XYZ file of C-alpha atoms in Angstrom:
441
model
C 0.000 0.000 0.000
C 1.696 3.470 -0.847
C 1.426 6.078 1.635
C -0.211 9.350 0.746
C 2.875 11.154 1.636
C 4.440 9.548 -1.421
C 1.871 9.427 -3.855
C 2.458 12.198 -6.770
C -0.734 12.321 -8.820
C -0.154 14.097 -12.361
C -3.315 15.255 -14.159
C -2.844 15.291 -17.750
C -0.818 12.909 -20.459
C 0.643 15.043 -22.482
C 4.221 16.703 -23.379
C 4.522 18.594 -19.587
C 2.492 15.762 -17.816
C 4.777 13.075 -18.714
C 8.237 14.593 -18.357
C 7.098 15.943 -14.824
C 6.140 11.604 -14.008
C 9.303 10.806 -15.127
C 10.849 13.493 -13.068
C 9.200 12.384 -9.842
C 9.365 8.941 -10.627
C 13.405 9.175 -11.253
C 13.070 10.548 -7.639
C 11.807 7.573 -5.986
C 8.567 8.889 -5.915
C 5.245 6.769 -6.794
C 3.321 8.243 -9.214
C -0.032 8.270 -10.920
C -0.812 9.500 -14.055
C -4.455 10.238 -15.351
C -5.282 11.125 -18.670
C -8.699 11.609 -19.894
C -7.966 10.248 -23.818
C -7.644 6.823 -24.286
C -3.933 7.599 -25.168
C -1.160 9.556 -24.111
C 0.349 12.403 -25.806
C -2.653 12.894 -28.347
C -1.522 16.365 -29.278
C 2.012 15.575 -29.716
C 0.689 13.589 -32.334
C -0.189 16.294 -34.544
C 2.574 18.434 -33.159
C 4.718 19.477 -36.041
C 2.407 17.979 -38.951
C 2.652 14.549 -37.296
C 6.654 15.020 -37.099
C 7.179 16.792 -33.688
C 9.570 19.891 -32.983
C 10.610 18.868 -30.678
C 12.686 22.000 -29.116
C 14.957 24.385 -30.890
C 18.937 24.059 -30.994
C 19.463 27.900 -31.065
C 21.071 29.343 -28.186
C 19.480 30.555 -24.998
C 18.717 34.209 -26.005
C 16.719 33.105 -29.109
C 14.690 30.692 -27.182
C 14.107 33.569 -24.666
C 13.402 36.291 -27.688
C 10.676 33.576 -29.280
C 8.821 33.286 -25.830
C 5.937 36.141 -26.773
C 4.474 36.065 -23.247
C 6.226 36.088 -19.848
C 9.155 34.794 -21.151
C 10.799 36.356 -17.613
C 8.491 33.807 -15.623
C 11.098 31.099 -17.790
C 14.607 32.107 -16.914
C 14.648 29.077 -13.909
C 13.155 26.613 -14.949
C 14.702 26.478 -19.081
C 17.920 27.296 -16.883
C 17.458 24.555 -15.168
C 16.394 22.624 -18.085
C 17.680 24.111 -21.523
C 17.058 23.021 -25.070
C 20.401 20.686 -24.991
C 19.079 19.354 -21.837
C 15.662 18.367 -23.939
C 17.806 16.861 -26.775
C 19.886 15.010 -24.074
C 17.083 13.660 -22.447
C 15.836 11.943 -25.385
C 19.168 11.282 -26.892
C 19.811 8.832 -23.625
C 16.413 7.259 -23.628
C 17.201 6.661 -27.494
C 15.356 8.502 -29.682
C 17.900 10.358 -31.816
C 16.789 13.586 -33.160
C 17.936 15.711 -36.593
C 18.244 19.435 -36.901
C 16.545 20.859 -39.647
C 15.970 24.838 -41.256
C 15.377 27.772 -38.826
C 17.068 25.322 -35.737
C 13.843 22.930 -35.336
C 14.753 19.612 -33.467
C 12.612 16.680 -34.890
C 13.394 12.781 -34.522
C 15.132 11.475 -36.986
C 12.551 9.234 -38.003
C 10.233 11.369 -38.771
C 7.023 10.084 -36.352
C 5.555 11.961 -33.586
C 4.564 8.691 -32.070
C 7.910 7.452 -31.104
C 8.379 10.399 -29.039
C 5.232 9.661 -27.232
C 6.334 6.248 -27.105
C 10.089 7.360 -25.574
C 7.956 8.930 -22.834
C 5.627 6.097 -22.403
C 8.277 3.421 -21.630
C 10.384 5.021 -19.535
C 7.073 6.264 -17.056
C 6.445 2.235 -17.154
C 10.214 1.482 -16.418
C 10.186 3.721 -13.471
C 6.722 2.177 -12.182
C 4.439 5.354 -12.574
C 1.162 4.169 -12.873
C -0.808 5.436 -15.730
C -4.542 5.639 -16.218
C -6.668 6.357 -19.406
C -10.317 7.076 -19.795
C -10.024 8.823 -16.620
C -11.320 11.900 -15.992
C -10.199 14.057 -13.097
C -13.381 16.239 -12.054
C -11.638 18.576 -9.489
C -8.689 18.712 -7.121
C -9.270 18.731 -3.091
C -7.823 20.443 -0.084
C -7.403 20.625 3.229
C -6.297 23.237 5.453
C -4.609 25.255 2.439
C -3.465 22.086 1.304
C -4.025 19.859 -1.772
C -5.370 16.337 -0.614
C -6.179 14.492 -3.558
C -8.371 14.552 -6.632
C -11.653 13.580 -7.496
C -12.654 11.230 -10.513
C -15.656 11.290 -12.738
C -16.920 8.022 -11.487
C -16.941 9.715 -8.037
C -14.012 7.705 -6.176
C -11.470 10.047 -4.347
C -7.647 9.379 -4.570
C -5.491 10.921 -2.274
C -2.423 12.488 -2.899
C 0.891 14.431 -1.151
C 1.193 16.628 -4.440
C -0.639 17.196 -7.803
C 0.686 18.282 -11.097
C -1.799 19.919 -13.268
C -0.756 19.493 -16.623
C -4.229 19.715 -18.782
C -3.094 21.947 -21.717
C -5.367 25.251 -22.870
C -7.948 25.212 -25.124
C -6.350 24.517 -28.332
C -7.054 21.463 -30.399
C -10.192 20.680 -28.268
C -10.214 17.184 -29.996
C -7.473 15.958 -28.022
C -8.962 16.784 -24.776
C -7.927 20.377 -24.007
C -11.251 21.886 -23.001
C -10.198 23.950 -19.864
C -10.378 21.769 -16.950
C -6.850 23.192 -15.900
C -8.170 26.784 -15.568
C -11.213 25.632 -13.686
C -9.497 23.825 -11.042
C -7.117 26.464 -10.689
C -9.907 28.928 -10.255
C -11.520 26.996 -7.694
C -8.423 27.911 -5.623
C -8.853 31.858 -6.219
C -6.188 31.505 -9.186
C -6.470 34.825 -11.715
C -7.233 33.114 -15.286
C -6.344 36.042 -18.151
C -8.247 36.255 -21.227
C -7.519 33.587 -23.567
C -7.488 33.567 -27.366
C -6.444 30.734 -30.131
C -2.794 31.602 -30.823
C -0.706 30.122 -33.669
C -3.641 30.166 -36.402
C -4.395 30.974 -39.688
C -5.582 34.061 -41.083
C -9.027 34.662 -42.962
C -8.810 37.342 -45.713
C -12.405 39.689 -46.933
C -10.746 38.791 -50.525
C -12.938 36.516 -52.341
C -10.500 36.075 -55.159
C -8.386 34.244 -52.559
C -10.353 30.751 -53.248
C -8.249 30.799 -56.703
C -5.177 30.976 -54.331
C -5.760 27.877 -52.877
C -2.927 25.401 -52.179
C -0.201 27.989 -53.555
C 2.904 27.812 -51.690
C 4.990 31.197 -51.356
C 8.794 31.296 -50.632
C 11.186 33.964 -49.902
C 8.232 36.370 -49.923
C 8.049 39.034 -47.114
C 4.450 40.139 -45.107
C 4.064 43.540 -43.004
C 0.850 43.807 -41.056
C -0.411 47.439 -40.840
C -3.290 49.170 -38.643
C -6.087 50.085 -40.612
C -9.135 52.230 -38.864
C -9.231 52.070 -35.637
C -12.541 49.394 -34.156
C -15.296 51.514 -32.196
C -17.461 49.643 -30.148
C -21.065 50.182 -29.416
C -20.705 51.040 -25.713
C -18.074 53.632 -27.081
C -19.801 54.719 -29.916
C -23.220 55.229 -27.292
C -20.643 57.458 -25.179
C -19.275 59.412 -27.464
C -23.442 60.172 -28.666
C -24.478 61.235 -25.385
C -21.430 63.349 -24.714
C -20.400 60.827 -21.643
C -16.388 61.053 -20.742
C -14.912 57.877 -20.244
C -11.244 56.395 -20.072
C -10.471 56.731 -23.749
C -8.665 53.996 -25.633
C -5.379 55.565 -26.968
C -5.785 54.849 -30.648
C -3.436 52.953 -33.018
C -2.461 54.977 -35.428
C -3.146 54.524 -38.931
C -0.738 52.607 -41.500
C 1.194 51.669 -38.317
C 3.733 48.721 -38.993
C 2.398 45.988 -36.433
C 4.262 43.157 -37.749
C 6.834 42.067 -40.479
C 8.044 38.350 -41.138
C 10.226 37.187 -44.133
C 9.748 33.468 -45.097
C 7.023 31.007 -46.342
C 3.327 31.010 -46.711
C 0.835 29.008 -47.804
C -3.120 30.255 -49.346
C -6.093 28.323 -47.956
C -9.623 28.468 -49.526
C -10.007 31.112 -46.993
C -6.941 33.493 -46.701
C -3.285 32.799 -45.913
C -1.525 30.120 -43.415
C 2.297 29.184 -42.924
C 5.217 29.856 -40.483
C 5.301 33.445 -41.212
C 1.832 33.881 -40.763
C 1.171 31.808 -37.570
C 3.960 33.339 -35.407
C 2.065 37.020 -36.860
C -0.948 35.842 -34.976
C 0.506 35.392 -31.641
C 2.208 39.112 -32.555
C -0.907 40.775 -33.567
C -3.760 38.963 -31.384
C -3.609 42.120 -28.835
C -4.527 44.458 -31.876
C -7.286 42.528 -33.249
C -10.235 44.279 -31.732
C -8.469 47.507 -31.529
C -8.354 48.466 -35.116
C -8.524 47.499 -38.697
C -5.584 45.022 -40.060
C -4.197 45.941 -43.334
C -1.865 42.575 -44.992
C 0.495 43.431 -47.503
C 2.405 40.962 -49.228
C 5.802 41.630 -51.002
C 6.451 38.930 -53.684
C 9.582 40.096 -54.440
C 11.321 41.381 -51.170
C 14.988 40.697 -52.905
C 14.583 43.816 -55.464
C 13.636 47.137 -55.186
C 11.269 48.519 -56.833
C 13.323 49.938 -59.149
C 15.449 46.601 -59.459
C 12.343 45.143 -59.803
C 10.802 47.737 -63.098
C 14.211 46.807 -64.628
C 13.508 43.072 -64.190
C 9.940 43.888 -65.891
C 11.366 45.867 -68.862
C 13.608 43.392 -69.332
C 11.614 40.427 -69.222
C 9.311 42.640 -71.534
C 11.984 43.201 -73.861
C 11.989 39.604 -74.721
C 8.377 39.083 -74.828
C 7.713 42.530 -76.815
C 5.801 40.609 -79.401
C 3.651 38.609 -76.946
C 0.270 39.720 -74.928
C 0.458 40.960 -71.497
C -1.066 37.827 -69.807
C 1.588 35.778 -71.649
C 4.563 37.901 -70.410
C 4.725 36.947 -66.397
C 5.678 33.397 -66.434
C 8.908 33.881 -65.752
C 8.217 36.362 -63.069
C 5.173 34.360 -61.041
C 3.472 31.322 -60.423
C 0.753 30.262 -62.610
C -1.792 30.813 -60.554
C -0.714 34.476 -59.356
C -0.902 35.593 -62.849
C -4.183 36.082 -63.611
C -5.373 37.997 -60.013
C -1.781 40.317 -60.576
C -3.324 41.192 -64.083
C -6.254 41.950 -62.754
C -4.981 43.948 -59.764
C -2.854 45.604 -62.405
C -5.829 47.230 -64.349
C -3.487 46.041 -67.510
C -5.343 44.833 -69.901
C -4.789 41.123 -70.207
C -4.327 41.260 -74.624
C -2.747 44.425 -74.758
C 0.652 44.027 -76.188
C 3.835 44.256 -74.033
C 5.425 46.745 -76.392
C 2.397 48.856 -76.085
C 2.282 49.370 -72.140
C 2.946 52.549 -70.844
C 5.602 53.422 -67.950
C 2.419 54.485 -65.526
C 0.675 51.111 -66.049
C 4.074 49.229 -65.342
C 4.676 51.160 -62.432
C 1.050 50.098 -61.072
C 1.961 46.177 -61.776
C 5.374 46.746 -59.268
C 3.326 48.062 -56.981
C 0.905 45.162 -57.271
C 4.020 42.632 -56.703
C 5.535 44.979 -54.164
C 2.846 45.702 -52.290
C -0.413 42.774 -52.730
C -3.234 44.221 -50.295
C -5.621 42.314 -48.193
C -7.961 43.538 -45.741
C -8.034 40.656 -42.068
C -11.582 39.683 -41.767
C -10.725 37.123 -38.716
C -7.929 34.228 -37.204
C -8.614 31.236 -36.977
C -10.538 29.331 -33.539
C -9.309 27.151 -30.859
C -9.953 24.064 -33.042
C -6.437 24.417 -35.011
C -4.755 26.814 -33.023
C -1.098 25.612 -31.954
C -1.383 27.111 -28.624
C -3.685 29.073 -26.306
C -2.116 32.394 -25.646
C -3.439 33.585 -22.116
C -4.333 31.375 -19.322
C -3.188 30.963 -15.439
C -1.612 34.056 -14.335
C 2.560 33.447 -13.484
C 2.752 36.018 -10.525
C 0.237 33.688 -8.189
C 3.001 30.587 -9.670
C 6.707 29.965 -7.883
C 8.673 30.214 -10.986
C 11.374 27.519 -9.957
C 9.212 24.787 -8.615
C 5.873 25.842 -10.495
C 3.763 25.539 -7.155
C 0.755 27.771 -6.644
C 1.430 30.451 -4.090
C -2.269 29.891 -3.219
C -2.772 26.456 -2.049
C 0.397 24.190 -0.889
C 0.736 20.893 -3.143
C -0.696 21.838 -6.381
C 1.863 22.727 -9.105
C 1.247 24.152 -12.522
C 2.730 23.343 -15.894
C 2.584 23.788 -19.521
C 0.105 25.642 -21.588
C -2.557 25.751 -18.707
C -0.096 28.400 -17.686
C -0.307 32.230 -19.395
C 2.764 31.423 -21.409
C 3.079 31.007 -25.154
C 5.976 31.375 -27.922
C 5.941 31.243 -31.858
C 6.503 28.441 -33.888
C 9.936 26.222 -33.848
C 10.001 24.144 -30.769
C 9.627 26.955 -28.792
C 6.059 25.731 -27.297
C 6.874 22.432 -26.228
C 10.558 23.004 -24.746
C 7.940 25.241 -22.204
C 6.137 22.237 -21.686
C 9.253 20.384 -20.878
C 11.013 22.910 -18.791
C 7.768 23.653 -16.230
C 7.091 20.173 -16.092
C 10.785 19.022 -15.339
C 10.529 22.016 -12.916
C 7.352 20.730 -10.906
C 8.473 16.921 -11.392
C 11.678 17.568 -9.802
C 10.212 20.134 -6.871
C 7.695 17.880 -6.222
C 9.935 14.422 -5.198
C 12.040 17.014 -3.220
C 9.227 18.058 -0.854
């Protein structure tokens, strides 16, 4: 029979969950592990399109500069537990891993599953016991201290110490719906606002449905404010003469954002590594005003490099129609929107276009305009950006400063990072924390 003063419970299968276990559980300690799904690590699964990044091999200071929110709150624990530490970890339970473009860490073989798999045997080598298709309802105290949990069938399992490690709200499907933020609420724990981070953008643009599935590279996008967003209660104010606190305004054609790298179209606007880590940038400015995307095609020329590319492209077409001039220049399927955006007319010959209308198509190629009509939702964002406020949270251990026993880790935390690795080596440098404070306590 194991005594309650040894008995770690960890709430929560996934990336932080299962590195805290085997943290404990190195530690002597016996631990439980309860994971609603009927398997571990669901969302590692998709992590990475099914591949996993792992972490990033960039030094220190990048990690820290890719961390968009509290990345102060990290200094112990990815201290105490770096990127090489991650790599390290895996390395010796043997899953070798592969460094790829822009520093992403991903296993060499390619399969998110056989890091879930890593994690699963060595929890079972160091006896933690794992349960699936178990649902933890809420956590219980005593006295300002954590004394168990309770499970959905109603049973009650006591505990010294438990590790809440239930994700945010993104990817719903594999079983982050919140319960993380409600049990820390129960305890008097701040929650901040919480939005889908990570996502893809949805353009007004109709013509963006003939975009679909085109791959961009080397292209560069700057995000500007557009008009400002008034809201009815403001807008009712402003009628009746009321004085309020006014909103300092964003001013117009302000740069908000600027990536250089890949994107993809959808059949509703624009996704891709530059565009998902511009979400988590501009989510604080999306109710606040208009947002204006430009898109630079050409972000290697000038525009005046790029009007001597044109004339001489059109030097050797000078026989041929415009709309048979730009295949050297674009993509198939950019050609026809670009003459259209052009206001060249699509038969007129290339000998016969004047200086003003080739001016207009570098500006089109320079400078391709879409108005933001909305991100994307919780059900493919990456991340949740917001959640359990880090001041009420002991940065080293990852303890609650409110009730004694209960530690938080991973994305149930208000912590989140752009794309590369960055998001999961969080996971595994809270829960490493909060595995490790627990067994010493």
């Amino acid at each position: 029979m194991v005594s309650v003063e040894d008995r770690i419970l960890v709430v929560g299968g996934g990336a932080a969950g299962m590195i805290a276990a085997i943290m404990a559980a190195r530690k002597k300690k016996k631990v439980e592990l309860y994971e609603k799904n009927e398997k571990l690590g669901k969302k590692i699964y998709i992590t990475g399109k099914g591949r996993c990044n792992i972490t990033n091999a960039s030094d220190l200071e990048n990690i820290f500069a890719n961390i968009v929110t509290n990345s102060k709150f990290m200094f112990s624990s990815l201290y105490s537990f770096t990127n090489e530490d991650t790599i390290k970890f895996f390395d010796e339970l043997g899953l070798k891993t592969k460094v790829e473009r822009g520093n992403r860490v991903f296993p060499v073989s390619d399969h998110s599953s056989d890091v879930i798999s890593t994690l699963e045997r060595e929890m079972r080598n160091l006896g933690v016991k794992i349960h699936l298709n178990t649902e933890v309802t809420c956590l219980q105290e005593k006295d300002g201290r954590v004394t168990g949990i309770t499970l959905a069938n109603g049973s009650f399992v006591e505990g010294s110490a438990v590790i809440v490690a239930t994700g945010g709200l993104s990817y719903p499907s594999t079983g982050s719906t919140g319960d993380g933020y409600r049990f820390a609420k129960e305890f008097g724990h701040e929650i901040t606002p919480r939005y889908p981070s990570l996502v893809s953008i949805h353009l007004q643009e109709e013509y963006v449905k003939e975009l679909q599935g085109l791959s961009l590279k080397n292209i560069e996008v700057t995000v500007t404010a557009g008009e400002a967003n008034i809201s009815e209660a403001e807008t009712e104010n402003q009628d009746q003469g009321k004085k309020g606190k006014k909103k300092k305004k964003i001013p117009e054609g302000k740069e908000l954002y600027r990536a250089f790298g890949e994107m993809l179209f959808t059949h509703f606007g624009v996704s891709g590594p530059v565009i998902l880590s511009g979400t988590s940038i501009l989510l604080p400015f999306l109710n606040e005003c208009e947002l204006i995307f430009h898109l630079d095609l050409k972000p290697a020329l000038s525009y005046e490099q790029l009007d001597a590319r044109i004339l001489r492209d059109f030097e050797e077409y000078k026989n041929k129609q415009f709309k048979n001039s730009l295949e050297h220049l674009l993509p198939q399927k950019l050609i026809g929107i670009i003459i259209t955006l052009s206001e060249i007319a699509p038969d007129k010959q290339v000998n016969a276009i004047t200086k003003e209308e080739r001016t207009r198509l570098v500006e089109c190629l320079k400078n391709m305009t879409f108005r933001v009509a909305r991100f994307g939702g919780f059900n493919e964002a990456v991340v949740t950006k917001g959640g359990i406020k880090v001041k009420e949270i002991d940065p080293t251990t990852m303890e609650s400063k409110l009730i004694n026993g209960v530690y938080f880790v991973g994305e149930v935390l208000d912590l989140d990072a752009l794309t590369g690795g960055y998001n999961l080596q969080i996971a595994w440098s809270t829960g490493v924390a909060a595995g490790r404070a627990v067994a010493e306590n």
